mmCIF file of C-alpha atoms in Angstrom:
data_model
loop_
_atom_site.group_PDB
_atom_site.id
_atom_site.type_symbol
_atom_site.label_atom_id
_atom_site.label_comp_id
_atom_site.label_asym_id
_atom_site.label_seq_id
_atom_site.Cartn_x
_atom_site.Cartn_y
_atom_site.Cartn_z
ATOM 1 C CA MET A 1 28.066 -22.012 -31.015
ATOM 2 C CA SER A 2 30.806 -23.138 -28.506
ATOM 3 C CA SER A 3 31.954 -26.413 -26.910
ATOM 4 C CA LEU A 4 33.816 -27.330 -23.944
ATOM 5 C CA ALA A 5 34.955 -30.924 -22.375
ATOM 6 C CA LEU A 6 35.017 -32.246 -18.946
ATOM 7 C CA PRO A 7 38.340 -33.253 -17.813
ATOM 8 C CA THR A 8 37.129 -36.929 -17.045
ATOM 9 C CA LEU A 9 35.405 -37.022 -20.464
ATOM 10 C CA ALA A 10 36.818 -37.330 -23.910
ATOM 11 C CA HIS A 11 35.303 -34.721 -26.309
ATOM 12 C CA GLY A 12 32.531 -36.101 -28.353
ATOM 13 C CA ALA A 13 32.339 -39.446 -26.669
ATOM 14 C CA SER A 14 29.503 -41.928 -26.791
ATOM 15 C CA THR A 15 26.647 -42.239 -29.106
ATOM 16 C CA VAL A 16 23.271 -40.726 -28.276
ATOM 17 C CA ASP A 17 21.362 -43.934 -28.027
ATOM 18 C CA SER A 18 18.971 -44.360 -25.025
ATOM 19 C CA VAL A 19 19.578 -40.771 -23.728
ATOM 20 C CA PRO A 20 16.234 -38.804 -23.206
ATOM 21 C CA THR A 21 16.409 -35.830 -25.675
ATOM 22 C CA ILE A 22 14.569 -32.515 -26.194
ATOM 23 C CA THR A 23 14.411 -30.142 -29.239
ATOM 24 C CA VAL A 24 14.743 -26.489 -28.395
ATOM 25 C CA GLU A 25 12.552 -23.996 -30.126
ATOM 26 C CA TYR A 26 12.011 -20.374 -30.076
ATOM 27 C CA THR A 27 8.522 -19.344 -28.317
ATOM 28 C CA SER A 28 6.966 -16.106 -27.638
ATOM 29 C CA TYR A 29 7.476 -15.037 -24.219
ATOM 30 C CA PRO A 30 6.304 -11.854 -22.219
ATOM 31 C CA ASN A 31 8.723 -9.088 -22.091
ATOM 32 C CA TRP A 32 8.467 -8.107 -18.375
ATOM 33 C CA VAL A 33 9.578 -4.664 -17.213
ATOM 34 C CA VAL A 34 11.243 -5.031 -13.521
ATOM 35 C CA LEU A 35 10.876 -1.741 -11.524
ATOM 36 C CA ASP A 36 11.557 -1.123 -7.923
ATOM 37 C CA ALA A 37 8.372 -0.174 -5.674
ATOM 38 C CA ILE A 38 7.792 1.064 -2.214
ATOM 39 C CA ILE A 39 5.108 -0.259 0.135
ATOM 40 C CA GLU A 40 3.112 2.604 1.680
ATOM 41 C CA PRO A 41 -0.192 2.583 3.689
ATOM 42 C CA THR A 42 -3.097 3.870 2.061
ATOM 43 C CA LYS A 43 -4.432 5.761 5.271
ATOM 44 C CA ALA A 44 -1.975 7.565 7.351
ATOM 45 C CA ALA A 45 -2.716 10.753 9.525
ATOM 46 C CA THR A 46 -1.178 13.200 12.034
ATOM 47 C CA VAL A 47 -3.374 13.924 14.977
ATOM 48 C CA SER A 48 -3.506 17.658 16.227
ATOM 49 C CA ALA A 49 -4.588 19.421 19.133
ATOM 50 C CA GLN A 50 -8.098 21.105 18.908
ATOM 51 C CA THR A 51 -7.912 22.702 22.417
ATOM 52 C CA SER A 52 -5.159 24.241 24.483
ATOM 53 C CA GLY A 53 -4.128 22.862 27.758
ATOM 54 C CA ARG A 54 -1.054 20.898 29.573
ATOM 55 C CA ILE A 55 -0.700 17.249 28.754
ATOM 56 C CA ILE A 56 -1.336 15.419 31.798
ATOM 57 C CA LYS A 57 -0.911 11.902 30.621
ATOM 58 C CA LEU A 58 0.447 9.877 27.641
ATOM 59 C CA ASN A 59 -1.225 6.537 26.747
ATOM 60 C CA TYR A 60 0.745 5.425 23.641
ATOM 61 C CA ASP A 61 4.497 5.740 22.321
ATOM 62 C CA VAL A 62 6.209 5.062 19.198
ATOM 63 C CA ASN A 63 5.583 1.655 17.525
ATOM 64 C CA ASP A 64 2.587 0.810 19.919
ATOM 65 C CA ILE A 65 -0.448 -0.613 18.320
ATOM 66 C CA VAL A 66 -3.760 1.447 18.878
ATOM 67 C CA ALA A 67 -7.264 0.557 18.534
ATOM 68 C CA LYS A 68 -9.960 2.682 16.769
ATOM 69 C CA ASN A 69 -11.021 5.690 19.151
ATOM 70 C CA ALA A 70 -8.592 4.731 21.814
ATOM 71 C CA SER A 71 -7.414 7.616 24.149
ATOM 72 C CA LEU A 72 -4.087 8.755 23.088
ATOM 73 C CA LEU A 73 -3.266 11.511 25.638
ATOM 74 C CA GLU A 74 -5.109 13.500 28.120
ATOM 75 C CA ILE A 75 -5.221 17.441 28.432
ATOM 76 C CA THR A 76 -5.835 19.400 31.578
ATOM 77 C CA SER A 77 -9.852 19.983 31.326
ATOM 78 C CA LYS A 78 -10.545 22.647 34.194
ATOM 79 C CA GLU A 79 -10.949 25.553 31.760
ATOM 80 C CA GLN A 80 -12.986 23.714 29.409
ATOM 81 C CA GLY A 81 -15.176 22.339 32.249
ATOM 82 C CA ALA A 82 -15.546 25.807 33.662
ATOM 83 C CA LEU A 83 -16.663 26.941 30.332
ATOM 84 C CA LEU A 84 -19.238 24.100 30.099
ATOM 85 C CA ALA A 85 -20.687 25.171 33.536
ATOM 86 C CA ALA A 86 -21.219 28.535 32.484
ATOM 87 C CA ALA A 87 -22.761 27.557 29.200
ATOM 88 C CA GLU A 88 -25.305 25.692 31.051
ATOM 89 C CA ALA A 89 -25.958 28.307 33.542
ATOM 90 C CA GLU A 90 -26.503 30.467 30.605
ATOM 91 C CA TYR A 91 -28.856 28.204 29.052
ATOM 92 C CA ALA A 92 -30.967 27.975 32.220
ATOM 93 C CA ARG A 93 -31.180 31.741 32.630
ATOM 94 C CA ALA A 94 -32.237 32.065 29.020
ATOM 95 C CA ASN A 95 -34.714 29.340 29.129
ATOM 96 C CA ALA A 96 -36.439 30.815 32.125
ATOM 97 C CA GLN A 97 -36.628 34.231 30.354
ATOM 98 C CA ASN A 98 -38.049 32.552 27.551
ATOM 99 C CA VAL A 99 -40.634 30.460 29.657
ATOM 100 C CA GLU A 100 -41.764 34.044 31.220
ATOM 101 C CA ALA A 101 -41.778 35.704 27.775
ATOM 102 C CA GLN A 102 -43.957 32.948 26.108
ATOM 103 C CA ALA A 103 -46.388 33.064 29.055
ATOM 104 C CA GLN A 104 -46.763 36.695 28.993
ATOM 105 C CA LEU A 105 -47.383 36.568 24.914
ATOM 106 C CA GLN A 106 -50.279 33.967 25.630
ATOM 107 C CA ARG A 107 -51.813 36.093 28.394
ATOM 108 C CA TYR A 108 -51.708 39.403 25.985
ATOM 109 C CA LYS A 109 -53.214 37.319 23.134
ATOM 110 C CA LYS A 110 -56.385 36.765 25.245
ATOM 111 C CA LEU A 111 -56.493 40.347 26.392
ATOM 112 C CA PHE A 112 -55.918 42.170 23.223
ATOM 113 C CA PRO A 113 -59.138 41.384 21.370
ATOM 114 C CA GLN A 114 -60.970 42.774 24.514
ATOM 115 C CA GLY A 115 -58.996 46.269 24.138
ATOM 116 C CA ALA A 116 -57.145 45.782 27.476
ATOM 117 C CA ILE A 117 -53.754 45.613 25.935
ATOM 118 C CA SER A 118 -52.637 48.301 23.573
ATOM 119 C CA GLU A 119 -51.053 47.485 19.884
ATOM 120 C CA GLY A 120 -47.686 48.513 21.038
ATOM 121 C CA SER A 121 -47.645 46.337 24.127
ATOM 122 C CA MET A 122 -48.887 43.410 22.038
ATOM 123 C CA ASP A 123 -45.871 44.025 19.457
ATOM 124 C CA GLU A 124 -43.335 44.586 22.158
ATOM 125 C CA ALA A 125 -44.595 41.148 23.600
ATOM 126 C CA GLN A 126 -44.268 39.449 20.555
ATOM 127 C CA ALA A 127 -40.638 40.706 19.863
ATOM 128 C CA ASN A 128 -39.645 39.909 23.561
ATOM 129 C CA ALA A 129 -40.767 36.111 22.973
ATOM 130 C CA LYS A 130 -38.792 35.805 19.687
ATOM 131 C CA SER A 131 -35.811 37.430 21.408
ATOM 132 C CA THR A 132 -35.819 34.899 24.266
ATOM 133 C CA GLN A 133 -36.425 31.944 21.939
ATOM 134 C CA GLN A 134 -33.219 32.818 20.063
ATOM 135 C CA ALA A 135 -31.501 33.337 23.145
ATOM 136 C CA VAL A 136 -32.290 29.825 24.121
ATOM 137 C CA SER A 137 -30.952 28.553 20.820
ATOM 138 C CA ALA A 138 -27.624 30.412 21.431
ATOM 139 C CA ALA A 139 -27.176 29.254 24.770
ATOM 140 C CA ASN A 140 -27.897 25.557 23.558
ATOM 141 C CA ALA A 141 -25.173 26.235 20.954
ATOM 142 C CA GLY A 142 -22.942 27.219 23.582
ATOM 143 C CA ILE A 143 -23.239 24.135 25.466
ATOM 144 C CA VAL A 144 -22.536 22.142 22.364
ATOM 145 C CA GLN A 145 -19.455 24.161 21.725
ATOM 146 C CA ALA A 146 -18.507 23.649 25.456
ATOM 147 C CA THR A 147 -19.130 20.123 25.440
ATOM 148 C CA GLU A 148 -16.937 19.508 22.384
ATOM 149 C CA SER A 149 -14.413 21.602 23.839
ATOM 150 C CA LEU A 150 -14.273 19.347 26.852
ATOM 151 C CA LYS A 151 -14.133 16.264 24.808
ATOM 152 C CA TYR A 152 -10.823 17.679 23.017
ATOM 153 C CA THR A 153 -9.062 17.313 26.073
ATOM 154 C CA ALA A 154 -9.258 13.576 25.647
ATOM 155 C CA VAL A 155 -7.504 13.086 22.143
ATOM 156 C CA SER A 156 -8.805 9.778 20.560
ATOM 157 C CA ALA A 157 -7.206 7.682 17.587
ATOM 158 C CA PRO A 158 -9.231 8.143 14.333
ATOM 159 C CA PHE A 159 -8.584 4.708 13.172
ATOM 160 C CA ALA A 160 -6.596 1.663 14.379
ATOM 161 C CA GLY A 161 -2.903 1.462 13.337
ATOM 162 C CA VAL A 162 0.346 1.800 14.767
ATOM 163 C CA VAL A 163 2.063 4.971 16.207
ATOM 164 C CA THR A 164 5.112 6.153 14.113
ATOM 165 C CA GLN A 165 6.004 9.324 15.867
ATOM 166 C CA ARG A 166 5.081 11.274 19.012
ATOM 167 C CA HIS A 167 5.367 14.955 18.951
ATOM 168 C CA VAL A 168 4.812 16.072 22.353
ATOM 169 C CA GLU A 169 5.866 15.277 25.946
ATOM 170 C CA GLN A 170 4.116 14.886 29.177
ATOM 171 C CA GLY A 171 3.750 18.095 31.084
ATOM 172 C CA GLU A 172 4.077 20.168 27.699
ATOM 173 C CA THR A 173 1.468 22.867 26.830
ATOM 174 C CA VAL A 174 -0.071 22.512 23.482
ATOM 175 C CA SER A 175 -2.403 24.763 21.555
ATOM 176 C CA PRO A 176 -4.925 24.011 18.716
ATOM 177 C CA GLY A 177 -3.230 23.000 15.548
ATOM 178 C CA GLN A 178 -0.157 21.526 17.142
ATOM 179 C CA ALA A 179 0.786 17.998 16.155
ATOM 180 C CA LEU A 180 0.444 15.211 18.760
ATOM 181 C CA TYR A 181 0.840 11.840 17.081
ATOM 182 C CA SER A 182 1.495 10.336 13.741
ATOM 183 C CA GLY A 183 0.628 6.925 12.344
ATOM 184 C CA TYR A 184 -0.718 4.739 9.859
ATOM 185 C CA SER A 185 -3.461 1.959 9.463
ATOM 186 C CA LEU A 186 -2.563 -1.700 9.249
ATOM 187 C CA THR A 187 -5.604 -2.681 7.275
ATOM 188 C CA GLN A 188 -4.772 -1.562 3.722
ATOM 189 C CA MET A 189 -1.519 -1.049 1.960
ATOM 190 C CA ARG A 190 -0.364 -0.186 -1.561
ATOM 191 C CA ALA A 191 2.781 -0.425 -3.612
ATOM 192 C CA VAL A 192 4.158 2.953 -5.471
ATOM 193 C CA THR A 193 6.425 2.889 -8.400
ATOM 194 C CA HIS A 194 7.395 5.011 -11.253
ATOM 195 C CA VAL A 195 7.080 4.023 -14.777
ATOM 196 C CA PRO A 196 9.216 5.351 -17.471
ATOM 197 C CA GLN A 197 7.423 7.318 -20.298
ATOM 198 C CA ARG A 198 8.518 4.721 -23.026
ATOM 199 C CA TYR A 199 6.448 1.960 -21.131
ATOM 200 C CA ILE A 200 3.441 4.128 -20.222
ATOM 201 C CA ASN A 201 1.519 2.915 -23.172
ATOM 202 C CA ALA A 202 2.242 -0.905 -22.754
ATOM 203 C CA LEU A 203 1.191 -0.596 -19.034
ATOM 204 C CA LYS A 204 -2.157 1.050 -20.259
ATOM 205 C CA LEU A 205 -2.576 -1.937 -22.670
ATOM 206 C CA GLN A 206 -2.290 -4.441 -19.973
ATOM 207 C CA PRO A 207 -2.702 -2.599 -16.870
ATOM 208 C CA LYS A 208 -1.750 -5.513 -14.471
ATOM 209 C CA PHE A 209 1.186 -5.701 -12.266
ATOM 210 C CA LYS A 210 3.127 -9.005 -10.684
ATOM 211 C CA LEU A 211 4.626 -7.646 -7.362
ATOM 212 C CA ILE A 212 7.414 -9.933 -5.725
ATOM 213 C CA LEU A 213 7.549 -9.433 -1.844
ATOM 214 C CA ALA A 214 10.885 -9.856 0.270
ATOM 215 C CA ASP A 215 9.938 -13.428 1.334
ATOM 216 C CA GLY A 216 9.564 -14.324 -2.491
ATOM 217 C CA LYS A 217 5.822 -14.413 -2.568
ATOM 218 C CA HIS A 218 4.085 -13.243 -5.693
ATOM 219 C CA ILE A 219 1.106 -11.023 -5.801
ATOM 220 C CA PHE A 220 -1.050 -9.851 -8.760
ATOM 221 C CA SER A 221 -2.924 -6.712 -8.938
ATOM 222 C CA ASP A 222 -4.859 -4.780 -11.530
ATOM 223 C CA LYS A 223 -6.313 -1.968 -9.372
ATOM 224 C CA LEU A 224 -4.035 0.789 -10.658
ATOM 225 C CA ASN A 225 -4.004 4.653 -10.234
ATOM 226 C CA VAL A 226 -1.680 5.836 -13.051
ATOM 227 C CA PHE A 227 -0.828 9.640 -12.307
ATOM 228 C CA GLY A 228 -1.952 11.673 -15.635
ATOM 229 C CA PHE A 229 1.108 13.789 -15.545
ATOM 230 C CA VAL A 230 4.890 13.223 -15.557
ATOM 231 C CA ASP A 231 7.238 14.002 -12.696
ATOM 232 C CA GLN A 232 9.695 16.467 -13.651
ATOM 233 C CA ALA A 233 12.608 15.200 -11.720
ATOM 234 C CA SER A 234 12.020 11.590 -12.917
ATOM 235 C CA HIS A 235 10.358 12.042 -16.191
ATOM 236 C CA SER A 236 8.339 8.981 -15.250
ATOM 237 C CA TYR A 237 4.700 8.428 -14.194
ATOM 238 C CA LYS A 238 3.744 7.655 -10.779
ATOM 239 C CA VAL A 239 1.603 4.656 -10.400
ATOM 240 C CA ARG A 240 -0.023 3.263 -7.216
ATOM 241 C CA ILE A 241 -0.991 -0.238 -7.015
ATOM 242 C CA ALA A 242 -3.719 -1.520 -4.533
ATOM 243 C CA LEU A 243 -2.667 -4.633 -2.490
ATOM 244 C CA PRO A 244 -5.190 -7.406 -1.263
ATOM 245 C CA THR A 245 -6.321 -6.565 1.919
ATOM 246 C CA GLU A 246 -5.692 -10.441 3.012
ATOM 247 C CA ILE A 247 -1.899 -10.150 2.512
ATOM 248 C CA SER A 248 -0.244 -9.724 5.814
ATOM 249 C CA GLY A 249 3.189 -8.706 7.054
ATOM 250 C CA LEU A 250 3.645 -5.873 4.693
ATOM 251 C CA ILE A 251 5.863 -3.019 6.102
ATOM 252 C CA PRO A 252 5.527 0.439 4.853
ATOM 253 C CA GLY A 253 8.719 1.770 3.642
ATOM 254 C CA SER A 254 10.068 -1.575 2.335
ATOM 255 C CA LEU A 255 11.286 -2.109 -1.200
ATOM 256 C CA ILE A 256 9.935 -4.770 -3.476
ATOM 257 C CA LYS A 257 9.886 -5.555 -7.191
ATOM 258 C CA ALA A 258 7.090 -4.586 -9.556
ATOM 259 C CA GLN A 259 6.751 -6.204 -12.856
ATOM 260 C CA PHE A 260 4.266 -5.602 -15.894
ATOM 261 C CA ILE A 261 4.251 -6.853 -19.535
ATOM 262 C CA SER A 262 5.739 -4.718 -22.387
ATOM 263 C CA GLY A 263 4.871 -6.927 -25.425
ATOM 264 C CA GLN A 264 6.389 -10.152 -26.638
ATOM 265 C CA ARG A 265 9.818 -11.403 -27.459
ATOM 266 C CA GLN A 266 11.019 -14.540 -29.046
ATOM 267 C CA THR A 267 13.396 -16.762 -26.633
ATOM 268 C CA MET A 268 13.938 -20.459 -25.667
ATOM 269 C CA PHE A 269 13.555 -21.996 -22.456
ATOM 270 C CA ILE A 270 14.967 -25.431 -21.337
ATOM 271 C CA PRO A 271 14.544 -27.424 -18.247
ATOM 272 C CA GLN A 272 16.894 -26.889 -15.527
ATOM 273 C CA THR A 273 17.835 -30.596 -15.414
ATOM 274 C CA ALA A 274 19.316 -29.932 -18.851
ATOM 275 C CA LEU A 275 22.029 -27.689 -17.508
ATOM 276 C CA ILE A 276 25.129 -28.875 -15.994
ATOM 277 C CA THR A 277 27.379 -26.021 -14.087
ATOM 278 C CA MET A 278 31.200 -25.978 -13.731
ATOM 279 C CA ASN A 279 33.225 -23.220 -12.521
ATOM 280 C CA GLU A 280 30.262 -20.710 -12.911
ATOM 281 C CA LEU A 281 29.727 -21.840 -16.655
ATOM 282 C CA ASN A 282 26.677 -23.264 -17.652
ATOM 283 C CA ALA A 283 26.574 -26.142 -20.574
ATOM 284 C CA VAL A 284 24.211 -28.754 -22.071
ATOM 285 C CA TYR A 285 24.760 -31.866 -23.772
ATOM 286 C CA LEU A 286 24.382 -31.067 -27.465
ATOM 287 C CA GLN A 287 23.897 -33.679 -29.893
ATOM 288 C CA GLN A 288 26.225 -33.451 -33.055
ATOM 289 C CA ASN A 289 26.923 -36.380 -35.513
ATOM 290 C CA ASN A 290 25.452 -38.976 -33.189
ATOM 291 C CA LYS A 291 27.529 -38.069 -30.394
ATOM 292 C CA TRP A 292 27.163 -35.887 -27.386
ATOM 293 C CA VAL A 293 29.196 -32.520 -27.192
ATOM 294 C CA LEU A 294 29.121 -30.520 -23.906
ATOM 295 C CA ASN A 295 28.317 -27.009 -25.230
ATOM 296 C CA GLN A 296 28.393 -23.815 -23.261
ATOM 297 C CA VAL A 297 25.342 -21.513 -23.184
ATOM 298 C CA ARG A 298 24.340 -18.060 -21.329
ATOM 299 C CA VAL A 299 21.275 -18.251 -19.431
ATOM 300 C CA GLY A 300 18.937 -15.550 -18.495
ATOM 301 C CA GLN A 301 15.914 -15.518 -16.245
ATOM 302 C CA GLN A 302 14.289 -18.465 -14.485
ATOM 303 C CA ASP A 303 10.645 -19.278 -14.992
ATOM 304 C CA SER A 304 9.571 -21.987 -12.630
ATOM 305 C CA ASP A 305 11.584 -24.942 -13.488
ATOM 306 C CA THR A 306 12.966 -23.891 -16.520
ATOM 307 C CA MET A 307 15.826 -21.478 -17.454
ATOM 308 C CA GLU A 308 16.212 -19.009 -20.521
ATOM 309 C CA VAL A 309 18.992 -19.650 -22.918
ATOM 310 C CA LEU A 310 20.156 -16.290 -24.155
ATOM 311 C CA SER A 311 22.979 -17.721 -26.340
ATOM 312 C CA GLY A 312 24.666 -20.944 -27.210
ATOM 313 C CA LEU A 313 21.831 -22.922 -29.044
ATOM 314 C CA SER A 314 19.902 -22.549 -32.172
ATOM 315 C CA ASN A 315 16.438 -23.394 -32.992
ATOM 316 C CA GLY A 316 15.900 -27.125 -33.490
ATOM 317 C CA ASP A 317 19.104 -28.172 -31.569
ATOM 318 C CA VAL A 318 18.677 -31.374 -29.638
ATOM 319 C CA ILE A 319 20.045 -31.653 -26.307
ATOM 320 C CA ALA A 320 19.957 -34.089 -23.406
ATOM 321 C CA LYS A 321 17.041 -33.706 -20.966
ATOM 322 C CA ASP A 322 19.078 -34.500 -17.923
ATOM 323 C CA ALA A 323 22.665 -33.237 -18.080
ATOM 324 C CA TYR A 324 24.059 -34.993 -14.946
ATOM 325 C CA GLN A 325 22.555 -38.458 -15.793
ATOM 326 C CA THR A 326 23.944 -38.048 -19.224
ATOM 327 C CA LEU A 327 27.471 -37.169 -17.645
ATOM 328 C CA LEU A 328 27.279 -40.371 -15.533
ATOM 329 C CA ARG A 329 26.390 -42.464 -18.503
ATOM 330 C CA LEU A 330 29.357 -41.009 -20.560
ATOM 331 C CA GLN A 331 31.578 -41.519 -17.761
ATOM 332 C CA LYS A 332 30.755 -45.218 -17.506
ATOM 333 C CA GLN A 333 30.990 -45.871 -21.160
ATOM 334 C CA SER A 334 34.448 -44.158 -21.368
ATOM 335 C CA LYS A 335 35.860 -46.701 -18.833
ATOM 336 C CA PRO A 336 37.853 -49.528 -20.210
#
């Protein structure tokens, strides 16, 4: 335990009467493990072309906010429109043939019992009716396919979000599978961190994180997805932490702090008012032999309005509750 004196104050001056005091004691305190975490969206996608053609219009660019089902871009549709017209014509032809074949089958069914129609002709009529029926179904499927191909010329956003990358330019010819836009949803974010192997059992015992955002706001989350395998490069477990949907202003890629409890440790905390700072040194007024002695301490982390004392005090020591008020009192008492 070390002591130091202010230039304006004699060492050990004044008695301890009428000065509010506190007795420092060791207490159990959670051992927080602090890790870096990255904010990332839970829903991100790259929209690709599902048909071929030339881009005639781009409706959004990078950093634009896009509504769900909004049209991102338009592709030339002449070829797809022609295919749809051809499919509709084929359906009309097949339907007409089917109507005729079904009518003929009905006539044969009436004449066959009378012996006016041979068994071979009856079989042929039944086969023709089934064939034209299937042709109608095939033609209808062709219309569905051509309609979908035409819809693909107007590319829509799969969800509401922000555009992070545009892969094409207006006038460019695209083919099926080619990337067009990339983006992510703004509605749900998560934090991703890597937990060293030595702490993974402690996390499983208390699966809860305290996240400290860039603005100092604290978020607690117990919705974790701990990967069941170790990353070969970092030798750690990847953990995804779900964030509340009501939290706004989270930017993917930003760095935050993620903390979780790994057991308990014995330490002591004192009020911030008990500390006095001089030239980056921290000290408290310690009661010794009915006098106040300015005693240097080394502090650790802050918890609300208290500070952790790492060294400089022992269990049961009595210190002044307000260091600066004690300093003023001692200065007055030291004047002649």
